[in-house]
Amino acid sequence: MAIKLLIADDHEVVRSGLKNLLADTDIKIIAEASTGEQAVRLALKHEPDVVMLDIRMPEGDGLNALGRIKLDRPNMPILILSTYDNPTYVARAVALGASGFLLKGATRDKLIEAIHTAAAGQSAWTRDELRRVTGALATPRLTADVEVPLTQRESEVLRQLAYGLTNKEIALALHISYETVKEHVQHILRKVGVSDRTQAAVWAVRKGLV
């Protein structure tokens, strides 16, 4: 029986490439989305066996879509397909319940294997990927229900940080200086009680800030 796949990517060339790669396999693309909003709507409508989400898309990124789909369909396997090997993205994907994280440079065989693994209800995460974020997911302070007195601006910076933006991108998004962003990030790490951005991003996800 064919595996029903929903793909979401805002670049038509990527969607076409995936269709070509999977053309002679038992994986059938039943729906395509170009925005996060479309991905959520089509996932709930078509009930695919596997969803494959890009991260950076308009109208709600892939990680946001992942979280929304999981609220309604907690058992639906979802793979993240990204250009960016960003540990913050990986950590958020793990925290939100993704079945795996693939880079767009992955081989055809690896792509097909991950889809089959996810469709079988198993984890497609590699040991190396999980090792990278184990520290972030296991940090004791992250699981504690601790109220952290972040200022409004710190909360805004943390939200952007958890979306995977760099300090430079956060500065542009919030119309503040790069140095100011660096200061805010240091204050956030100290207040939250974590040692790096990845841990802060996981904490933000668990607190419902993103």
PDB file of C-alpha atoms in Angstrom:
ATOM      1  CA  MET A   1       0.000   0.000   0.000  1.00  0.00           C
ATOM      2  CA  ALA A   2       1.292   3.435  -0.956  1.00  0.00           C
ATOM      3  CA  ILE A   3       2.426   5.871   1.722  1.00  0.00           C
ATOM      4  CA  LYS A   4       0.425   9.088   1.488  1.00  0.00           C
ATOM      5  CA  LEU A   5       2.700  12.130   1.836  1.00  0.00           C
ATOM      6  CA  LEU A   6       1.929  15.822   2.266  1.00  0.00           C
ATOM      7  CA  ILE A   7       4.790  18.160   1.355  1.00  0.00           C
ATOM      8  CA  ALA A   8       5.026  21.809   2.381  1.00  0.00           C
ATOM      9  CA  ASP A   9       7.639  24.154   0.926  1.00  0.00           C
ATOM     10  CA  ASP A  10       7.295  27.689  -0.385  1.00  0.00           C
ATOM     11  CA  HIS A  11       9.604  26.974  -3.356  1.00  0.00           C
ATOM     12  CA  GLU A  12       7.927  25.247  -6.287  1.00  0.00           C
ATOM     13  CA  VAL A  13      11.290  23.950  -7.519  1.00  0.00           C
ATOM     14  CA  VAL A  14      11.763  22.056  -4.226  1.00  0.00           C
ATOM     15  CA  ARG A  15       8.285  20.522  -4.410  1.00  0.00           C
ATOM     16  CA  SER A  16       8.904  19.513  -8.043  1.00  0.00           C
ATOM     17  CA  GLY A  17      12.254  18.015  -7.078  1.00  0.00           C
ATOM     18  CA  LEU A  18      10.635  15.941  -4.342  1.00  0.00           C
ATOM     19  CA  LYS A  19       7.993  14.696  -6.776  1.00  0.00           C
ATOM     20  CA  ASN A  20      10.698  13.620  -9.222  1.00  0.00           C
ATOM     21  CA  LEU A  21      12.720  11.892  -6.492  1.00  0.00           C
ATOM     22  CA  LEU A  22       9.708   9.941  -5.267  1.00  0.00           C
ATOM     23  CA  ALA A  23       8.092   9.256  -8.658  1.00  0.00           C
ATOM     24  CA  ASP A  24       8.983   5.546  -8.896  1.00  0.00           C
ATOM     25  CA  THR A  25       8.496   4.652  -5.240  1.00  0.00           C
ATOM     26  CA  ASP A  26       5.610   3.508  -3.050  1.00  0.00           C
ATOM     27  CA  ILE A  27       5.328   7.069  -1.696  1.00  0.00           C
ATOM     28  CA  LYS A  28       2.505   9.113  -3.185  1.00  0.00           C
ATOM     29  CA  ILE A  29       2.330  12.893  -2.730  1.00  0.00           C
ATOM     30  CA  ILE A  30      -1.361  13.556  -2.115  1.00  0.00           C
ATOM     31  CA  ALA A  31      -1.175  17.288  -1.357  1.00  0.00           C
ATOM     32  CA  GLU A  32       1.207  20.241  -1.569  1.00  0.00           C
ATOM     33  CA  ALA A  33       1.364  23.402   0.540  1.00  0.00           C
ATOM     34  CA  SER A  34       3.394  26.564   0.093  1.00  0.00           C
ATOM     35  CA  THR A  35       2.658  28.179   3.485  1.00  0.00           C
ATOM     36  CA  GLY A  36       2.475  27.052   7.084  1.00  0.00           C
ATOM     37  CA  GLU A  37      -1.238  27.859   7.187  1.00  0.00           C
ATOM     38  CA  GLN A  38      -1.936  25.688   4.139  1.00  0.00           C
ATOM     39  CA  ALA A  39       0.129  22.852   5.612  1.00  0.00           C
ATOM     40  CA  VAL A  40      -1.982  22.751   8.772  1.00  0.00           C
ATOM     41  CA  ARG A  41      -5.259  22.908   6.854  1.00  0.00           C
ATOM     42  CA  LEU A  42      -4.278  20.220   4.306  1.00  0.00           C
ATOM     43  CA  ALA A  43      -2.838  17.893   6.972  1.00  0.00           C
ATOM     44  CA  LEU A  44      -6.131  17.911   8.871  1.00  0.00           C
ATOM     45  CA  LYS A  45      -8.156  17.570   5.658  1.00  0.00           C
ATOM     46  CA  HIS A  46      -6.232  14.769   3.902  1.00  0.00           C
ATOM     47  CA  GLU A  47      -4.932  12.794   6.909  1.00  0.00           C
ATOM     48  CA  PRO A  48      -1.627  11.838   5.220  1.00  0.00           C
ATOM     49  CA  ASP A  49       0.541   9.013   6.526  1.00  0.00           C
ATOM     50  CA  VAL A  50       3.476  11.430   6.755  1.00  0.00           C
ATOM     51  CA  VAL A  51       3.836  15.220   6.600  1.00  0.00           C
ATOM     52  CA  MET A  52       7.075  16.818   5.402  1.00  0.00           C
ATOM     53  CA  LEU A  53       7.513  20.468   6.396  1.00  0.00           C
ATOM     54  CA  ASP A  54      10.002  23.104   5.359  1.00  0.00           C
ATOM     55  CA  ILE A  55      10.837  25.550   8.166  1.00  0.00           C
ATOM     56  CA  ARG A  56      11.043  28.997   6.627  1.00  0.00           C
ATOM     57  CA  MET A  57       7.678  29.574   4.956  1.00  0.00           C
ATOM     58  CA  PRO A  58       5.231  32.489   4.941  1.00  0.00           C
ATOM     59  CA  GLU A  59       2.047  32.471   7.052  1.00  0.00           C
ATOM     60  CA  GLY A  60       3.495  30.464   9.924  1.00  0.00           C
ATOM     61  CA  ASP A  61       6.784  28.616   9.658  1.00  0.00           C
ATOM     62  CA  GLY A  62       7.134  24.835   9.578  1.00  0.00           C
ATOM     63  CA  LEU A  63       7.864  24.492  13.281  1.00  0.00           C
ATOM     64  CA  ASN A  64       4.782  26.521  14.115  1.00  0.00           C
ATOM     65  CA  ALA A  65       2.772  24.298  11.741  1.00  0.00           C
ATOM     66  CA  LEU A  66       4.295  21.200  13.385  1.00  0.00           C
ATOM     67  CA  GLY A  67       3.065  22.330  16.794  1.00  0.00           C
ATOM     68  CA  ARG A  68      -0.434  23.136  15.515  1.00  0.00           C
ATOM     69  CA  ILE A  69      -0.842  19.823  13.671  1.00  0.00           C
ATOM     70  CA  LYS A  70       0.366  17.877  16.707  1.00  0.00           C
ATOM     71  CA  LEU A  71      -2.300  19.534  18.867  1.00  0.00           C
ATOM     72  CA  ASP A  72      -5.056  18.005  16.717  1.00  0.00           C
ATOM     73  CA  ARG A  73      -3.249  14.919  15.408  1.00  0.00           C
ATOM     74  CA  PRO A  74      -0.654  13.954  18.048  1.00  0.00           C
ATOM     75  CA  ASN A  75       0.125  10.642  16.324  1.00  0.00           C
ATOM     76  CA  MET A  76       0.590  12.023  12.801  1.00  0.00           C
ATOM     77  CA  PRO A  77       4.248  11.501  11.758  1.00  0.00           C
ATOM     78  CA  ILE A  78       5.903  14.768  10.742  1.00  0.00           C
ATOM     79  CA  LEU A  79       9.364  15.205   9.231  1.00  0.00           C
ATOM     80  CA  ILE A  80      11.171  18.534   9.022  1.00  0.00           C
ATOM     81  CA  LEU A  81      13.059  19.236   5.767  1.00  0.00           C
ATOM     82  CA  SER A  82      15.327  22.266   5.999  1.00  0.00           C
ATOM     83  CA  THR A  83      18.198  24.044   4.300  1.00  0.00           C
ATOM     84  CA  TYR A  84      19.507  25.085   7.700  1.00  0.00           C
ATOM     85  CA  ASP A  85      21.481  22.773   9.994  1.00  0.00           C
ATOM     86  CA  ASN A  86      20.509  24.928  12.947  1.00  0.00           C
ATOM     87  CA  PRO A  87      20.695  23.320  16.427  1.00  0.00           C
ATOM     88  CA  THR A  88      17.895  25.599  17.620  1.00  0.00           C
ATOM     89  CA  TYR A  89      15.625  24.294  14.853  1.00  0.00           C
ATOM     90  CA  VAL A  90      16.607  20.714  15.685  1.00  0.00           C
ATOM     91  CA  ALA A  91      15.916  21.229  19.398  1.00  0.00           C
ATOM     92  CA  ARG A  92      12.513  22.790  18.735  1.00  0.00           C
ATOM     93  CA  ALA A  93      11.621  19.991  16.310  1.00  0.00           C
ATOM     94  CA  VAL A  94      12.471  17.391  18.976  1.00  0.00           C
ATOM     95  CA  ALA A  95      10.563  19.293  21.661  1.00  0.00           C
ATOM     96  CA  LEU A  96       7.480  19.606  19.429  1.00  0.00           C
ATOM     97  CA  GLY A  97       7.396  15.913  18.574  1.00  0.00           C
ATOM     98  CA  ALA A  98       8.769  15.718  15.020  1.00  0.00           C
ATOM     99  CA  SER A  99       9.667  12.237  13.762  1.00  0.00           C
ATOM    100  CA  GLY A 100      12.931  13.429  12.233  1.00  0.00           C
ATOM    101  CA  PHE A 101      14.930  16.289  10.722  1.00  0.00           C
ATOM    102  CA  LEU A 102      16.348  16.117   7.198  1.00  0.00           C
ATOM    103  CA  LEU A 103      18.571  18.555   5.343  1.00  0.00           C
ATOM    104  CA  LYS A 104      17.691  19.390   1.740  1.00  0.00           C
ATOM    105  CA  GLY A 105      21.066  18.006   0.723  1.00  0.00           C
ATOM    106  CA  ALA A 106      20.072  14.525   1.910  1.00  0.00           C
ATOM    107  CA  THR A 107      20.365  11.664  -0.559  1.00  0.00           C
ATOM    108  CA  ARG A 108      17.315  10.130  -2.221  1.00  0.00           C
ATOM    109  CA  ASP A 109      17.847   6.897  -0.277  1.00  0.00           C
ATOM    110  CA  LYS A 110      18.006   8.721   3.057  1.00  0.00           C
ATOM    111  CA  LEU A 111      14.855  10.670   2.220  1.00  0.00           C
ATOM    112  CA  ILE A 112      12.916   7.534   1.291  1.00  0.00           C
ATOM    113  CA  GLU A 113      14.191   5.672   4.347  1.00  0.00           C
ATOM    114  CA  ALA A 114      13.110   8.508   6.675  1.00  0.00           C
ATOM    115  CA  ILE A 115       9.611   8.612   5.158  1.00  0.00           C
ATOM    116  CA  HIS A 116       9.215   4.836   5.533  1.00  0.00           C
ATOM    117  CA  THR A 117      10.490   4.978   9.120  1.00  0.00           C
ATOM    118  CA  ALA A 118       8.120   7.802  10.047  1.00  0.00           C
ATOM    119  CA  ALA A 119       5.161   6.094   8.337  1.00  0.00           C
ATOM    120  CA  ALA A 120       5.833   2.998  10.456  1.00  0.00           C
ATOM    121  CA  GLY A 121       5.457   5.135  13.561  1.00  0.00           C
ATOM    122  CA  GLN A 122       9.159   5.021  14.398  1.00  0.00           C
ATOM    123  CA  SER A 123      11.725   7.738  15.039  1.00  0.00           C
ATOM    124  CA  ALA A 124      13.882   8.834  12.098  1.00  0.00           C
ATOM    125  CA  TRP A 125      16.211  10.817  14.355  1.00  0.00           C
ATOM    126  CA  THR A 126      19.869   9.855  14.129  1.00  0.00           C
ATOM    127  CA  ARG A 127      21.914   9.298  17.257  1.00  0.00           C
ATOM    128  CA  ASP A 128      24.114  12.300  16.410  1.00  0.00           C
ATOM    129  CA  GLU A 129      21.131  14.618  16.028  1.00  0.00           C
ATOM    130  CA  LEU A 130      19.673  13.596  19.375  1.00  0.00           C
ATOM    131  CA  ARG A 131      23.061  13.832  21.067  1.00  0.00           C
ATOM    132  CA  ARG A 132      23.332  17.459  19.940  1.00  0.00           C
ATOM    133  CA  VAL A 133      20.172  18.441  21.786  1.00  0.00           C
ATOM    134  CA  THR A 134      20.162  15.975  24.684  1.00  0.00           C
ATOM    135  CA  GLY A 135      21.723  18.553  26.990  1.00  0.00           C
ATOM    136  CA  ALA A 136      19.123  21.133  26.051  1.00  0.00           C
ATOM    137  CA  LEU A 137      16.214  18.772  26.571  1.00  0.00           C
ATOM    138  CA  ALA A 138      17.512  17.407  29.865  1.00  0.00           C
ATOM    139  CA  THR A 139      18.512  20.660  31.565  1.00  0.00           C
ATOM    140  CA  PRO A 140      16.721  20.519  34.970  1.00  0.00           C
ATOM    141  CA  ARG A 141      15.743  24.196  35.011  1.00  0.00           C
ATOM    142  CA  LEU A 142      13.869  23.733  31.729  1.00  0.00           C
ATOM    143  CA  THR A 143      11.420  21.236  33.196  1.00  0.00           C
ATOM    144  CA  ALA A 144      10.803  23.214  36.363  1.00  0.00           C
ATOM    145  CA  ASP A 145       7.752  25.446  36.475  1.00  0.00           C
ATOM    146  CA  VAL A 146       9.766  28.542  37.268  1.00  0.00           C
ATOM    147  CA  GLU A 147       8.489  32.038  36.642  1.00  0.00           C
ATOM    148  CA  VAL A 148      11.297  34.041  35.051  1.00  0.00           C
ATOM    149  CA  PRO A 149      11.053  37.851  35.239  1.00  0.00           C
ATOM    150  CA  LEU A 150      11.832  38.662  31.612  1.00  0.00           C
ATOM    151  CA  THR A 151      11.182  42.192  30.390  1.00  0.00           C
ATOM    152  CA  GLN A 152       8.892  42.667  27.395  1.00  0.00           C
ATOM    153  CA  ARG A 153      11.894  43.277  25.137  1.00  0.00           C
ATOM    154  CA  GLU A 154      13.681  40.184  26.473  1.00  0.00           C
ATOM    155  CA  SER A 155      10.577  38.124  25.761  1.00  0.00           C
ATOM    156  CA  GLU A 156      10.517  39.476  22.192  1.00  0.00           C
ATOM    157  CA  VAL A 157      14.208  38.635  21.707  1.00  0.00           C
ATOM    158  CA  LEU A 158      13.725  35.153  23.179  1.00  0.00           C
ATOM    159  CA  ARG A 159      10.814  34.503  20.834  1.00  0.00           C
ATOM    160  CA  GLN A 160      12.908  35.480  17.804  1.00  0.00           C
ATOM    161  CA  LEU A 161      15.841  33.422  19.115  1.00  0.00           C
ATOM    162  CA  ALA A 162      13.565  30.392  19.440  1.00  0.00           C
ATOM    163  CA  TYR A 163      12.473  30.877  15.835  1.00  0.00           C
ATOM    164  CA  GLY A 164      16.116  30.240  14.935  1.00  0.00           C
ATOM    165  CA  LEU A 165      17.099  33.802  14.032  1.00  0.00           C
ATOM    166  CA  THR A 166      20.674  34.977  14.450  1.00  0.00           C
ATOM    167  CA  ASN A 167      21.502  38.061  16.540  1.00  0.00           C
ATOM    168  CA  LYS A 168      21.839  40.081  13.336  1.00  0.00           C
ATOM    169  CA  GLU A 169      18.424  38.910  12.092  1.00  0.00           C
ATOM    170  CA  ILE A 170      16.851  39.666  15.488  1.00  0.00           C
ATOM    171  CA  ALA A 171      18.338  43.174  15.394  1.00  0.00           C
ATOM    172  CA  LEU A 172      16.775  43.788  11.975  1.00  0.00           C
ATOM    173  CA  ALA A 173      13.422  42.286  12.975  1.00  0.00           C
ATOM    174  CA  LEU A 174      13.120  44.337  16.179  1.00  0.00           C
ATOM    175  CA  HIS A 175      14.824  47.483  14.859  1.00  0.00           C
ATOM    176  CA  ILE A 176      17.474  47.518  17.566  1.00  0.00           C
ATOM    177  CA  SER A 177      21.245  47.361  17.421  1.00  0.00           C
ATOM    178  CA  TYR A 178      23.249  44.146  17.186  1.00  0.00           C
ATOM    179  CA  GLU A 179      25.047  44.996  20.454  1.00  0.00           C
ATOM    180  CA  THR A 180      21.716  45.492  22.224  1.00  0.00           C
ATOM    181  CA  VAL A 181      20.553  42.065  21.046  1.00  0.00           C
ATOM    182  CA  LYS A 182      23.762  40.481  22.371  1.00  0.00           C
ATOM    183  CA  GLU A 183      23.142  42.069  25.779  1.00  0.00           C
ATOM    184  CA  HIS A 184      19.525  40.868  25.842  1.00  0.00           C
ATOM    185  CA  VAL A 185      20.569  37.316  24.920  1.00  0.00           C
ATOM    186  CA  GLN A 186      23.117  37.231  27.751  1.00  0.00           C
ATOM    187  CA  HIS A 187      20.485  38.494  30.227  1.00  0.00           C
ATOM    188  CA  ILE A 188      17.989  35.875  28.998  1.00  0.00           C
ATOM    189  CA  LEU A 189      20.462  32.994  29.385  1.00  0.00           C
ATOM    190  CA  ARG A 190      21.331  34.134  32.903  1.00  0.00           C
ATOM    191  CA  LYS A 191      17.693  34.611  33.991  1.00  0.00           C
ATOM    192  CA  VAL A 192      16.483  31.324  32.513  1.00  0.00           C
ATOM    193  CA  GLY A 193      19.485  29.503  33.957  1.00  0.00           C
ATOM    194  CA  VAL A 194      20.791  27.914  30.755  1.00  0.00           C
ATOM    195  CA  SER A 195      24.152  28.018  29.024  1.00  0.00           C
ATOM    196  CA  ASP A 196      23.286  28.383  25.341  1.00  0.00           C
ATOM    197  CA  ARG A 197      20.680  29.497  22.793  1.00  0.00           C
ATOM    198  CA  THR A 198      19.459  25.965  22.069  1.00  0.00           C
ATOM    199  CA  GLN A 199      18.535  25.380  25.701  1.00  0.00           C
ATOM    200  CA  ALA A 200      16.821  28.771  25.825  1.00  0.00           C
ATOM    201  CA  ALA A 201      14.816  27.875  22.705  1.00  0.00           C
ATOM    202  CA  VAL A 202      13.628  24.592  24.236  1.00  0.00           C
ATOM    203  CA  TRP A 203      12.650  26.427  27.423  1.00  0.00           C
ATOM    204  CA  ALA A 204      10.667  28.930  25.343  1.00  0.00           C
ATOM    205  CA  VAL A 205       8.813  26.111  23.582  1.00  0.00           C
ATOM    206  CA  ARG A 206       7.974  24.400  26.862  1.00  0.00           C
ATOM    207  CA  LYS A 207       6.728  27.670  28.355  1.00  0.00           C
ATOM    208  CA  GLY A 208       4.478  28.212  25.305  1.00  0.00           C
ATOM    209  CA  LEU A 209       6.243  31.394  24.213  1.00  0.00           C
ATOM    210  CA  VAL A 210       6.540  30.104  20.630  1.00  0.00           C
TER     211      VAL A 210
END
